[in-house]
Tab-separated table of C-alpha atoms and ligand atoms in Angstrom:
chain	number	residue	atom	x	y	z
A	1	MET	CA	-18.431	4.712	3.793
A	2	VAL	CA	-16.102	2.303	5.675
A	3	PRO	CA	-17.435	2.256	9.187
A	4	CYS	CA	-16.344	5.522	11.198
A	5	ARG	CA	-14.700	3.454	13.813
A	6	ARG	CA	-12.720	4.596	17.340
A	7	ARG	CA	-9.669	6.538	15.456
A	8	VAL	CA	-6.876	4.279	16.810
A	9	ALA	CA	-4.574	6.132	19.461
A	10	TRP	CA	-1.301	6.020	17.934
A	11	LEU	CA	-1.805	9.309	16.434
A	12	ALA	CA	-2.762	10.856	19.368
A	13	LEU	CA	-0.454	8.864	21.708
A	14	GLY	CA	2.057	10.288	19.209
A	15	MET	CA	1.449	13.624	20.522
A	16	MET	CA	1.719	12.764	24.177
A	17	ALA	CA	4.912	12.813	26.322
A	18	VAL	CA	5.188	8.998	26.973
A	19	PRO	CA	7.802	8.516	29.939
A	20	MET	CA	10.513	6.559	27.991
A	21	ALA	CA	11.604	3.307	29.101
A	22	VAL	CA	15.528	4.114	28.781
A	23	ALA	CA	16.321	0.375	28.886
A	24	GLN	CA	19.568	-0.725	27.588
A	25	GLN	CA	18.788	-3.053	25.061
A	26	ARG	CA	19.890	-6.247	24.319
A	27	VAL	CA	20.803	-6.499	20.445
A	28	SER	CA	20.692	-9.305	18.522
A	29	ARG	CA	20.808	-9.814	14.751
A	30	VAL	CA	17.849	-10.665	12.802
A	31	SER	CA	18.905	-12.691	9.747
A	32	LYS	CA	16.754	-16.044	9.357
A	33	ALA	CA	13.627	-15.293	7.374
A	34	PRO	CA	10.353	-15.116	9.502
A	35	GLU	CA	8.389	-17.992	9.877
A	36	LEU	CA	5.155	-18.556	7.853
A	37	ASP	CA	1.732	-17.844	9.337
A	38	PRO	CA	-0.378	-21.081	8.725
A	39	GLN	CA	-3.508	-18.844	8.586
A	40	ILE	CA	-1.809	-16.535	5.795
A	41	VAL	CA	-0.688	-19.799	3.729
A	42	ALA	CA	-4.448	-21.270	4.185
A	43	ALA	CA	-5.881	-18.145	2.870
A	44	ILE	CA	-3.471	-17.419	-0.108
A	45	LYS	CA	-3.755	-21.441	-1.001
A	46	ASP	CA	-7.611	-20.526	-1.489
A	47	VAL	CA	-7.113	-17.954	-4.193
A	48	SER	CA	-8.467	-19.548	-7.355
A	49	PRO	CA	-7.827	-18.551	-10.929
A	50	ALA	CA	-11.390	-20.007	-11.958
A	51	ARG	CA	-12.916	-17.887	-9.353
A	52	VAL	CA	-11.147	-14.948	-10.927
A	53	LYS	CA	-12.044	-15.715	-14.361
A	54	ALA	CA	-15.813	-16.134	-13.437
A	55	THR	CA	-15.861	-12.874	-11.468
A	56	ILE	CA	-13.719	-11.164	-14.512
A	57	GLU	CA	-16.156	-12.647	-17.125
A	58	LYS	CA	-19.317	-11.387	-15.312
A	59	LEU	CA	-18.201	-8.117	-14.840
A	60	VAL	CA	-17.505	-8.051	-19.082
A	61	SER	CA	-21.398	-9.401	-19.389
A	62	PHE	CA	-22.462	-6.029	-18.600
A	63	TYR	CA	-21.581	-4.933	-21.683
A	64	ASN	CA	-20.690	-1.252	-20.660
A	65	ARG	CA	-19.944	-0.271	-17.344
A	66	SER	CA	-19.149	3.576	-17.917
A	67	THR	CA	-20.136	5.515	-14.899
A	68	LEU	CA	-22.240	7.283	-17.310
A	69	SER	CA	-24.270	4.096	-18.368
A	70	ALA	CA	-27.740	2.961	-17.389
A	71	ALA	CA	-28.156	2.442	-13.548
A	72	ASP	CA	-32.117	2.167	-13.819
A	73	THR	CA	-34.411	-0.657	-12.500
A	74	ALA	CA	-34.876	-2.124	-15.839
A	75	SER	CA	-31.371	-1.790	-17.130
A	76	ILE	CA	-30.532	-3.713	-13.759
A	77	ALA	CA	-32.995	-6.231	-14.271
A	78	LYS	CA	-31.324	-6.716	-18.146
A	79	GLY	CA	-28.138	-6.882	-16.212
A	80	ARG	CA	-26.738	-4.002	-18.437
A	81	GLY	CA	-24.742	-0.935	-17.679
A	82	ILE	CA	-23.085	0.095	-14.539
A	83	GLY	CA	-26.136	-0.120	-12.285
A	84	ALA	CA	-26.587	-3.838	-12.578
A	85	ALA	CA	-22.389	-4.045	-12.082
A	86	ARG	CA	-22.567	-2.879	-8.847
A	87	GLU	CA	-25.953	-4.667	-7.592
A	88	TRP	CA	-23.658	-7.890	-8.628
A	89	ILE	CA	-20.567	-7.023	-6.678
A	90	ARG	CA	-22.729	-6.053	-4.038
A	91	SER	CA	-24.570	-9.462	-3.899
A	92	GLU	CA	-21.108	-11.186	-4.124
A	93	PHE	CA	-19.882	-9.334	-0.943
A	94	GLU	CA	-23.060	-10.526	0.670
A	95	ARG	CA	-22.789	-14.152	-0.461
A	96	TYR	CA	-19.745	-14.135	0.802
A	97	SER	CA	-20.478	-12.478	4.318
A	98	GLY	CA	-23.189	-15.082	4.353
A	99	GLU	CA	-20.471	-17.837	4.019
A	100	CYS	CA	-18.705	-16.445	7.089
A	101	ASP	CA	-22.101	-15.681	9.727
A	102	GLY	CA	-22.272	-12.223	8.561
A	103	CYS	CA	-18.693	-11.323	8.702
A	104	LEU	CA	-18.887	-8.598	6.110
A	105	LYS	CA	-20.440	-5.246	6.502
A	106	VAL	CA	-21.574	-4.410	2.821
A	107	GLU	CA	-22.320	-0.837	1.846
A	108	MET	CA	-22.988	1.504	-0.823
A	109	GLN	CA	-20.942	4.756	-0.687
A	110	SER	CA	-23.056	7.018	-2.897
A	111	PHE	CA	-23.032	10.487	-4.043
A	112	THR	CA	-23.803	12.545	-7.182
A	113	VAL	CA	-21.407	14.741	-9.397
A	114	SER	CA	-23.006	17.632	-11.338
A	115	PRO	CA	-21.820	19.692	-14.361
A	116	PRO	CA	-19.383	21.415	-14.728
A	117	ALA	CA	-17.459	18.447	-13.526
A	118	ARG	CA	-14.374	16.841	-15.578
A	119	ARG	CA	-15.765	14.157	-17.969
A	120	ILE	CA	-19.102	14.207	-16.387
A	121	PRO	CA	-21.861	15.842	-18.432
A	122	ARG	CA	-25.067	15.444	-16.723
A	123	PRO	CA	-25.531	14.770	-12.839
A	124	THR	CA	-24.602	11.278	-12.191
A	125	GLU	CA	-24.597	9.157	-9.098
A	126	ILE	CA	-21.313	7.400	-8.424
A	127	VAL	CA	-21.458	4.609	-5.984
A	128	ASN	CA	-18.579	2.732	-4.366
A	129	VAL	CA	-19.168	-0.769	-3.243
A	130	VAL	CA	-17.678	-1.310	0.244
A	131	ALA	CA	-17.293	-4.529	2.159
A	132	THR	CA	-15.711	-4.557	5.717
A	133	LEU	CA	-14.101	-7.293	7.480
A	134	GLY	CA	-13.912	-5.831	11.230
A	135	GLY	CA	-10.956	-6.204	13.095
A	136	THR	CA	-11.515	-8.765	16.287
A	137	ASP	CA	-9.450	-6.823	18.550
A	138	PRO	CA	-10.996	-3.656	19.952
A	139	ALA	CA	-7.932	-2.269	20.658
A	140	ASN	CA	-6.596	-2.840	16.848
A	141	ALA	CA	-9.803	-2.685	14.895
A	142	GLY	CA	-9.645	0.942	14.304
A	143	ARG	CA	-6.680	0.692	12.153
A	144	ILE	CA	-7.652	-0.253	8.736
A	145	TYR	CA	-6.045	-1.964	5.768
A	146	VAL	CA	-7.867	-1.161	2.248
A	147	VAL	CA	-7.568	-3.094	-1.031
A	148	SER	CA	-9.380	-1.784	-4.235
A	149	GLY	CA	-10.145	-1.872	-7.873
A	150	HIS	CA	-12.470	0.246	-10.006
A	151	TYR	CA	-15.415	-1.598	-11.589
A	152	ASP	CA	-16.243	0.967	-14.050
A	153	SER	CA	-15.185	0.804	-17.357
A	154	ARG	CA	-14.619	2.785	-20.715
A	155	ASN	CA	-14.144	2.805	-24.548
A	156	SER	CA	-12.440	4.940	-27.169
A	157	ASP	CA	-15.168	7.577	-26.327
A	158	ASN	CA	-15.873	8.723	-22.636
A	159	GLU	CA	-19.394	9.454	-23.682
A	160	ASN	CA	-20.102	6.214	-25.258
A	161	VAL	CA	-22.306	4.047	-23.515
A	162	SER	CA	-24.025	2.119	-26.293
A	163	ASP	CA	-20.755	0.497	-27.720
A	164	PRO	CA	-19.080	-2.260	-25.343
A	165	ALA	CA	-16.540	-1.105	-23.197
A	166	PRO	CA	-15.697	-4.740	-21.448
A	167	GLY	CA	-12.540	-3.378	-19.288
A	168	ALA	CA	-11.818	-6.997	-18.959
A	169	ASN	CA	-8.228	-5.659	-17.946
A	170	ASP	CA	-9.425	-2.020	-16.887
A	171	ASP	CA	-10.358	-2.790	-14.249
A	172	ALA	CA	-12.597	-6.017	-13.929
A	173	SER	CA	-8.759	-7.425	-13.298
A	174	GLY	CA	-8.444	-5.322	-10.141
A	175	THR	CA	-12.065	-5.672	-8.986
A	176	ALA	CA	-11.658	-9.211	-9.335
A	177	VAL	CA	-8.366	-9.070	-7.120
A	178	ALA	CA	-10.356	-6.908	-4.405
A	179	LEU	CA	-13.384	-9.757	-4.737
A	180	GLU	CA	-11.062	-12.672	-4.394
A	181	CYS	CA	-9.440	-11.116	-1.420
A	182	ALA	CA	-12.803	-10.594	0.398
A	183	ARG	CA	-13.740	-14.222	-0.632
A	184	VAL	CA	-10.605	-15.981	1.098
A	185	LEU	CA	-10.012	-13.467	3.869
A	186	SER	CA	-13.449	-13.607	5.058
A	187	LYS	CA	-12.914	-17.029	6.246
A	188	HIS	CA	-10.233	-15.806	8.654
A	189	LYS	CA	-9.993	-13.589	11.638
A	190	PHE	CA	-7.721	-10.694	12.158
A	191	PRO	CA	-7.050	-8.022	15.076
A	192	ALA	CA	-7.180	-5.018	12.412
A	193	THR	CA	-10.055	-4.437	9.875
A	194	ILE	CA	-9.544	-5.102	6.138
A	195	VAL	CA	-11.722	-2.888	3.561
A	196	PHE	CA	-12.566	-4.345	0.126
A	197	ILE	CA	-13.671	-1.471	-2.289
A	198	ALA	CA	-14.761	-1.396	-5.765
A	199	PHE	CA	-14.776	2.408	-7.050
A	200	ALA	CA	-16.511	4.067	-9.732
A	201	GLY	CA	-15.862	7.156	-11.408
A	202	GLU	CA	-12.100	6.425	-11.824
A	203	GLU	CA	-12.311	6.859	-15.750
A	204	GLN	CA	-13.776	10.253	-15.215
A	205	GLY	CA	-11.012	11.212	-12.850
A	206	LEU	CA	-10.926	9.197	-10.044
A	207	TYR	CA	-14.270	10.752	-8.351
A	208	GLY	CA	-15.192	7.684	-6.220
A	209	SER	CA	-11.721	7.334	-4.802
A	210	ALA	CA	-11.398	11.130	-4.283
A	211	HIS	CA	-14.853	11.063	-2.219
A	212	CYS	CA	-13.680	8.009	-0.476
A	213	ALA	CA	-10.505	9.117	0.554
A	214	GLU	CA	-11.889	12.792	1.579
A	215	ALA	CA	-14.620	11.201	3.617
A	216	ALA	CA	-11.893	9.024	5.388
A	217	LYS	CA	-9.834	12.257	6.235
A	218	THR	CA	-12.662	13.869	7.459
A	219	ALA	CA	-13.958	10.811	9.707
A	220	LYS	CA	-10.071	10.568	11.118
A	221	LEU	CA	-10.123	7.077	9.906
A	222	ASP	CA	-6.877	5.180	10.476
A	223	ILE	CA	-6.360	3.875	7.169
A	224	ALA	CA	-2.669	2.624	7.500
A	225	ALA	CA	-2.538	1.218	3.670
A	226	VAL	CA	-4.211	0.948	0.637
A	227	LEU	CA	-3.419	-1.465	-2.484
A	228	ASN	CA	-4.733	-0.217	-5.288
A	229	ASN	CA	-5.070	-2.606	-8.445
A	230	ASP	CA	-5.727	-1.465	-11.672
A	231	ILE	CA	-4.715	-3.028	-14.975
A	232	VAL	CA	-3.387	-6.494	-13.432
A	233	GLY	CA	-4.696	-9.053	-16.234
A	234	GLY	CA	-1.340	-9.773	-17.501
A	235	ASN	CA	-2.121	-8.768	-21.056
A	236	ARG	CA	-1.764	-12.075	-23.137
A	237	THR	CA	-1.813	-10.558	-26.765
A	238	PRO	CA	-0.646	-12.964	-29.062
A	239	GLY	CA	2.831	-12.879	-30.219
A	240	ASP	CA	3.821	-10.515	-27.519
A	241	LYS	CA	6.999	-11.842	-25.935
A	242	THR	CA	7.690	-8.832	-23.509
A	243	GLN	CA	5.124	-9.552	-21.123
A	244	GLU	CA	7.112	-10.790	-17.936
A	245	PRO	CA	4.367	-13.134	-16.146
A	246	GLN	CA	6.437	-13.429	-12.968
A	247	TRP	CA	6.667	-9.584	-12.232
A	248	VAL	CA	3.737	-7.123	-11.549
A	249	ARG	CA	4.828	-3.083	-11.186
A	250	LEU	CA	4.243	-1.593	-7.678
A	251	PHE	CA	4.376	1.955	-8.102
A	252	SER	CA	4.827	4.051	-5.114
A	253	GLU	CA	5.339	7.745	-4.353
A	254	GLY	CA	8.285	9.301	-2.868
A	255	ILE	CA	7.784	12.954	-1.855
A	256	PRO	CA	4.403	12.327	-0.204
A	257	ALA	CA	1.555	14.600	-2.104
A	258	ALA	CA	0.255	15.726	1.141
A	259	ALA	CA	3.665	16.866	2.655
A	260	THR	CA	3.912	20.295	3.754
A	261	PRO	CA	6.447	22.766	2.505
A	262	GLU	CA	8.081	22.277	6.134
A	263	GLN	CA	7.828	18.968	5.621
A	264	ILE	CA	9.445	19.011	2.318
A	265	LYS	CA	12.360	20.846	3.759
A	266	LEU	CA	12.847	18.219	6.280
A	267	ILE	CA	13.020	15.724	3.722
A	268	ARG	CA	15.397	17.355	1.634
A	269	ALA	CA	17.425	18.163	4.674
A	270	THR	CA	17.884	14.543	5.706
A	271	GLY	CA	17.559	12.742	2.396
A	272	MET	CA	14.541	11.066	3.308
A	273	ASP	CA	13.148	11.562	-0.491
A	274	ASP	CA	12.819	7.486	-0.826
A	275	ASP	CA	11.404	6.821	2.387
A	276	SER	CA	7.513	7.941	2.444
A	277	PRO	CA	5.156	5.759	4.296
A	278	SER	CA	3.810	4.504	0.638
A	279	ARG	CA	7.485	3.549	-0.322
A	280	GLN	CA	7.635	1.683	3.278
A	281	LEU	CA	4.241	-0.073	2.207
A	282	ALA	CA	6.053	-1.414	-1.233
A	283	ARG	CA	8.762	-2.419	0.669
A	284	TYR	CA	6.768	-4.726	3.095
A	285	ILE	CA	4.586	-6.005	0.097
A	286	ARG	CA	8.125	-7.295	-1.655
A	287	GLN	CA	9.259	-8.874	1.606
A	288	VAL	CA	5.822	-10.544	1.602
A	289	ALA	CA	5.933	-11.917	-1.791
A	290	GLU	CA	9.492	-13.391	-1.154
A	291	GLN	CA	7.905	-15.297	1.937
A	292	TYR	CA	4.541	-16.274	0.807
A	293	VAL	CA	4.163	-15.915	-3.071
A	294	SER	CA	6.906	-17.993	-4.622
A	295	GLY	CA	7.630	-17.344	-8.302
A	296	PHE	CA	6.076	-13.978	-8.384
A	297	GLU	CA	7.217	-10.863	-7.604
A	298	PRO	CA	6.611	-7.153	-7.452
A	299	LYS	CA	9.038	-4.805	-9.132
A	300	LEU	CA	8.849	-1.605	-7.296
A	301	VAL	CA	8.619	1.725	-9.220
A	302	SER	CA	9.756	4.754	-7.272
A	303	ARG	CA	6.957	7.035	-8.776
A	304	PRO	CA	3.699	7.731	-7.992
A	305	ASP	CA	2.268	6.215	-11.539
A	306	ARG	CA	2.809	5.643	-14.955
A	307	TYR	CA	3.311	8.523	-17.620
A	308	LEU	CA	-0.016	10.346	-18.842
A	309	ARG	CA	-1.802	8.264	-16.438
A	310	GLY	CA	-3.154	8.269	-12.733
A	311	GLY	CA	-5.158	5.813	-10.524
A	312	ASP	CA	-7.512	5.571	-7.108
A	313	HIS	CA	-4.604	5.082	-4.943
A	314	LEU	CA	-3.580	8.925	-6.073
A	315	SER	CA	-6.843	10.127	-4.108
A	316	PHE	CA	-5.486	8.444	-1.128
A	317	ASN	CA	-1.793	9.905	-1.260
A	318	ASP	CA	-3.810	13.605	-1.611
A	319	GLN	CA	-5.205	13.025	1.687
A	320	GLY	CA	-1.889	11.865	3.489
A	321	PHE	CA	-2.745	7.868	3.382
A	322	ALA	CA	-0.166	5.382	2.275
A	323	ALA	CA	-1.263	3.900	-0.869
A	324	VAL	CA	0.481	1.783	-3.983
A	325	ARG	CA	-0.676	0.859	-7.334
A	326	PHE	CA	-0.321	-2.545	-8.976
A	327	THR	CA	-0.096	-2.818	-12.612
A	328	GLU	CA	0.861	-5.824	-14.956
A	329	TYR	CA	4.546	-5.042	-16.113
A	330	ARG	CA	3.966	-4.389	-19.924
A	331	GLU	CA	0.572	-2.760	-21.062
A	332	ASP	CA	-0.671	-2.580	-24.362
A	333	TYR	CA	-2.475	0.278	-25.305
A	334	ASN	CA	-4.486	-1.122	-28.014
A	335	HIS	CA	-6.297	-3.255	-25.489
A	336	GLN	CA	-7.218	-0.073	-23.093
A	337	HIS	CA	-10.121	2.403	-23.445
A	338	GLN	CA	-10.682	1.400	-26.841
A	339	THR	CA	-13.810	0.344	-28.530
A	340	PRO	CA	-13.554	-3.157	-29.717
A	341	ARG	CA	-12.716	-3.258	-33.458
A	342	ILE	CA	-10.383	-4.714	-35.831
A	343	GLU	CA	-8.536	-1.603	-37.652
A	344	GLY	CA	-5.813	-2.218	-40.186
A	345	GLY	CA	-5.231	-5.868	-39.179
A	346	VAL	CA	-5.055	-4.862	-35.447
A	347	GLU	CA	-7.770	-6.004	-33.059
A	348	TYR	CA	-8.571	-3.147	-30.513
A	349	GLY	CA	-10.224	-3.785	-27.256
A	350	ASP	CA	-10.109	-4.597	-23.635
A	351	LEU	CA	-11.639	-7.792	-24.047
A	352	LEU	CA	-11.651	-11.118	-21.843
A	353	LYS	CA	-9.529	-13.113	-24.034
A	354	PHE	CA	-6.451	-10.860	-23.455
A	355	VAL	CA	-6.445	-11.387	-19.592
A	356	ASP	CA	-4.232	-13.906	-18.067
A	357	PHE	CA	-6.249	-15.447	-14.939
A	358	ALA	CA	-3.404	-17.317	-13.621
A	359	TYR	CA	-1.706	-13.920	-13.517
A	360	VAL	CA	-4.336	-12.220	-11.973
A	361	ALA	CA	-4.922	-15.034	-9.268
A	362	ASN	CA	-0.932	-14.134	-8.374
A	363	VAL	CA	-1.512	-10.352	-7.896
A	364	ALA	CA	-4.830	-11.548	-5.711
A	365	ARG	CA	-2.529	-13.888	-3.576
A	366	LEU	CA	0.183	-11.145	-3.028
A	367	ASN	CA	-2.430	-8.660	-2.175
A	368	ALA	CA	-4.094	-10.923	0.217
A	369	ALA	CA	-1.038	-12.196	1.771
A	370	THR	CA	-0.225	-8.357	2.282
A	371	LEU	CA	-3.369	-7.689	3.857
A	372	ALA	CA	-3.239	-10.722	5.955
A	373	SER	CA	0.468	-9.803	7.315
A	374	LEU	CA	-0.841	-6.521	7.933
A	375	ALA	CA	-3.887	-7.079	9.730
A	376	SER	CA	-2.155	-9.543	12.081
A	377	ALA	CA	0.743	-7.506	13.062
A	378	PRO	CA	0.919	-4.807	15.545
A	379	ALA	CA	0.656	-1.273	14.993
A	380	PRO	CA	3.777	0.457	13.969
A	381	PRO	CA	5.404	2.044	16.835
A	382	ALA	CA	4.376	5.659	17.062
A	383	ASN	CA	6.335	9.089	17.647
A	384	VAL	CA	9.616	7.377	16.183
A	385	ARG	CA	12.153	9.836	16.951
A	386	LEU	CA	16.102	9.846	15.944
A	387	LEU	CA	18.270	11.854	18.654
A	388	THR	CA	20.360	14.402	16.974
A	389	ARG	CA	21.406	16.837	19.991
A	390	ASN	CA	24.850	16.101	19.686
A	391	LEU	CA	27.662	15.886	17.468
A	392	GLU	CA	28.464	11.819	17.813
A	393	ASN	CA	28.836	8.438	16.046
A	394	ASP	CA	26.509	6.688	18.122
A	395	SER	CA	23.020	6.722	17.059
A	396	THR	CA	19.599	7.026	19.442
A	397	LEU	CA	16.422	6.188	18.568
A	398	SER	CA	13.577	6.473	20.408
A	399	TRP	CA	9.559	5.649	20.281
A	400	SER	CA	6.301	5.261	21.909
A	401	ALA	CA	5.314	1.875	22.167
A	402	SER	CA	3.026	0.214	19.425
A	403	PRO	CA	-0.411	1.134	20.279
A	404	GLY	CA	-2.893	-1.672	20.663
A	405	GLY	CA	-0.660	-4.117	22.841
A	406	LEU	CA	0.164	-6.629	20.001
A	407	ALA	CA	3.954	-5.978	20.173
A	408	THR	CA	6.255	-8.187	22.073
A	409	LYS	CA	9.490	-6.811	20.695
A	410	TYR	CA	10.962	-4.157	18.172
A	411	GLU	CA	13.383	-4.347	15.448
A	412	VAL	CA	15.519	-1.255	14.068
A	413	LEU	CA	16.550	-1.219	10.503
A	414	TRP	CA	19.056	0.673	8.645
A	415	ARG	CA	20.561	0.712	5.271
A	416	PRO	CA	23.209	2.789	3.390
A	417	THR	CA	21.437	5.948	1.800
A	418	THR	CA	22.142	4.720	-1.426
A	419	ASP	CA	20.515	1.324	-1.005
A	420	SER	CA	16.804	0.902	-2.133
A	421	ASP	CA	15.678	-1.326	0.647
A	422	TRP	CA	16.008	-2.664	3.846
A	423	SER	CA	17.436	-6.353	4.620
A	424	PRO	CA	17.531	-9.049	7.266
A	425	GLN	CA	21.233	-8.705	7.384
A	426	ASN	CA	20.840	-4.910	8.485
A	427	THR	CA	18.205	-5.682	11.058
A	428	GLU	CA	18.818	-5.647	14.981
A	429	ALA	CA	16.120	-7.272	17.251
A	430	VAL	CA	16.176	-4.914	20.384
A	431	GLY	CA	13.758	-6.122	22.531
A	432	ASN	CA	10.364	-4.639	24.141
A	433	VAL	CA	12.104	-1.357	24.607
A	434	THR	CA	11.293	2.042	23.495
A	435	GLN	CA	14.710	3.174	22.890
A	436	ALA	CA	17.948	1.821	21.246
A	437	THR	CA	21.383	3.144	20.779
A	438	LEU	CA	23.446	1.676	17.888
A	439	LYS	CA	26.956	1.710	17.334
A	440	ARG	CA	26.387	3.122	13.958
A	441	SER	CA	26.459	6.439	12.431
A	442	LYS	CA	23.141	8.118	11.395
A	443	ASP	CA	25.146	10.279	8.895
A	444	ASN	CA	25.767	7.219	7.028
A	445	VAL	CA	22.306	5.162	6.905
A	446	ILE	CA	18.785	5.435	7.011
A	447	PHE	CA	17.096	3.876	10.119
A	448	ALA	CA	13.545	2.853	10.576
A	449	VAL	CA	12.126	0.932	13.648
A	450	ARG	CA	8.869	-1.309	13.437
A	451	ALA	CA	6.821	-3.420	15.955
A	452	VAL	CA	6.936	-7.419	15.877
A	453	ASP	CA	4.299	-9.487	17.915
A	454	ALA	CA	4.910	-13.156	19.578
A	455	LYS	CA	4.459	-14.960	16.170
A	456	GLY	CA	6.965	-12.847	14.343
A	457	HIS	CA	4.139	-10.780	12.282
A	458	ARG	CA	6.016	-7.418	11.742
A	459	SER	CA	4.437	-3.852	11.292
A	460	LEU	CA	5.305	-1.375	8.519
A	461	ALA	CA	8.665	0.260	9.117
A	462	VAL	CA	8.528	3.956	10.511
A	463	VAL	CA	11.437	6.065	9.797
A	464	PRO	CA	12.386	8.556	12.730
A	465	LEU	CA	11.985	12.263	12.417
A	466	PRO	CA	15.292	13.918	14.026
A	467	GLU	CA	14.761	15.416	17.108
A	468	ARG	CA	17.238	18.134	19.097
B	1	LIG	ZN1	-8.130	1.605	-14.812
């Protein structure tokens, strides 16, 4: 599991009565685009479609990566089955680490699932491969950002481990994104921690990620965001004119899976059903794309996942973490979960030839830019409140300082309740204060606050809880 780092202070701080600096803020509009960070520009320039292709080819070469497939020494030596796949992923992480003076801590997070368990007919070891790029600032290293894909695959039959299950798109593509992010980001340093994970047991029911998310919750790890990549291959089915290679879908939950009945009541009362931490993360990613990845755009989808499907981000949502899913714009179901074959003139199978490596590289760029932005930025402000004691048309927000000491100022965002995103026009820089009063009615807008550092890195936005 990700190392049990010191729990970052913001949750704890949020509970304390921090004396409030009631500074009368100097308000200024923020309308120009934030400046680009040269380190982030360099990292995403380093993302290579050729490297992405090599990774996916290698993963496909293991023939069948079902979680139920072979993991014995002989099979690993032959390069067959899930055991060989995970050993190779570990060796890749270790290779990247060797090129950065051991900057990555590489671990196998292993546990056994025994029947009765859904789609697990016999006791099966499930192993997540985890690489951690520790944050360089002790005051911020406890804040963790995760990027993931699942390296297990399947064909038409859950228990078939003898026929090919190439899983080139589902989900060698997402695994390649996590690996490529590790490769390019490990050459740089960030104050907060980034964790790269290849999950197993996804196809049987999110076993690997569920275990990981539960362990993180138990260890009180401050996982501030999870970017899960599953089916990001771009689907190049010949003759398919409906794929949109400039778009990737970005799924995020609205009402958090982990919300208590009291929290749901509050969400309903305040109209905050479009403002979960996962939704703020999705909006953040859209902004990062505008800044750093030209010609490639996440299409935000306001639901946890597609119909009839799920993914590893949901395991993190279930434990109360902000987590989103990247998936290609249009999926071809003949090329997922299918034993390769030709039937009635139709080619079935999740084959290498249907993957668009340039597309996967764009998804990797967007993930890398997001991780680098978040891990460079201050922690979000804590304990964000909207004061609702009086009937008045001004709105006063208060918060505790961003823990970790990176913030040099704060911004208050607002949008009409019917708008789906923040905008630079509706953003006010309020200085290095912990309270701000805006001449704007809280009844008509949704507010949020974010922290900004001296170089312009911005934290995730936090919507306030009402305080009477
Ligand atoms: Zn998948």
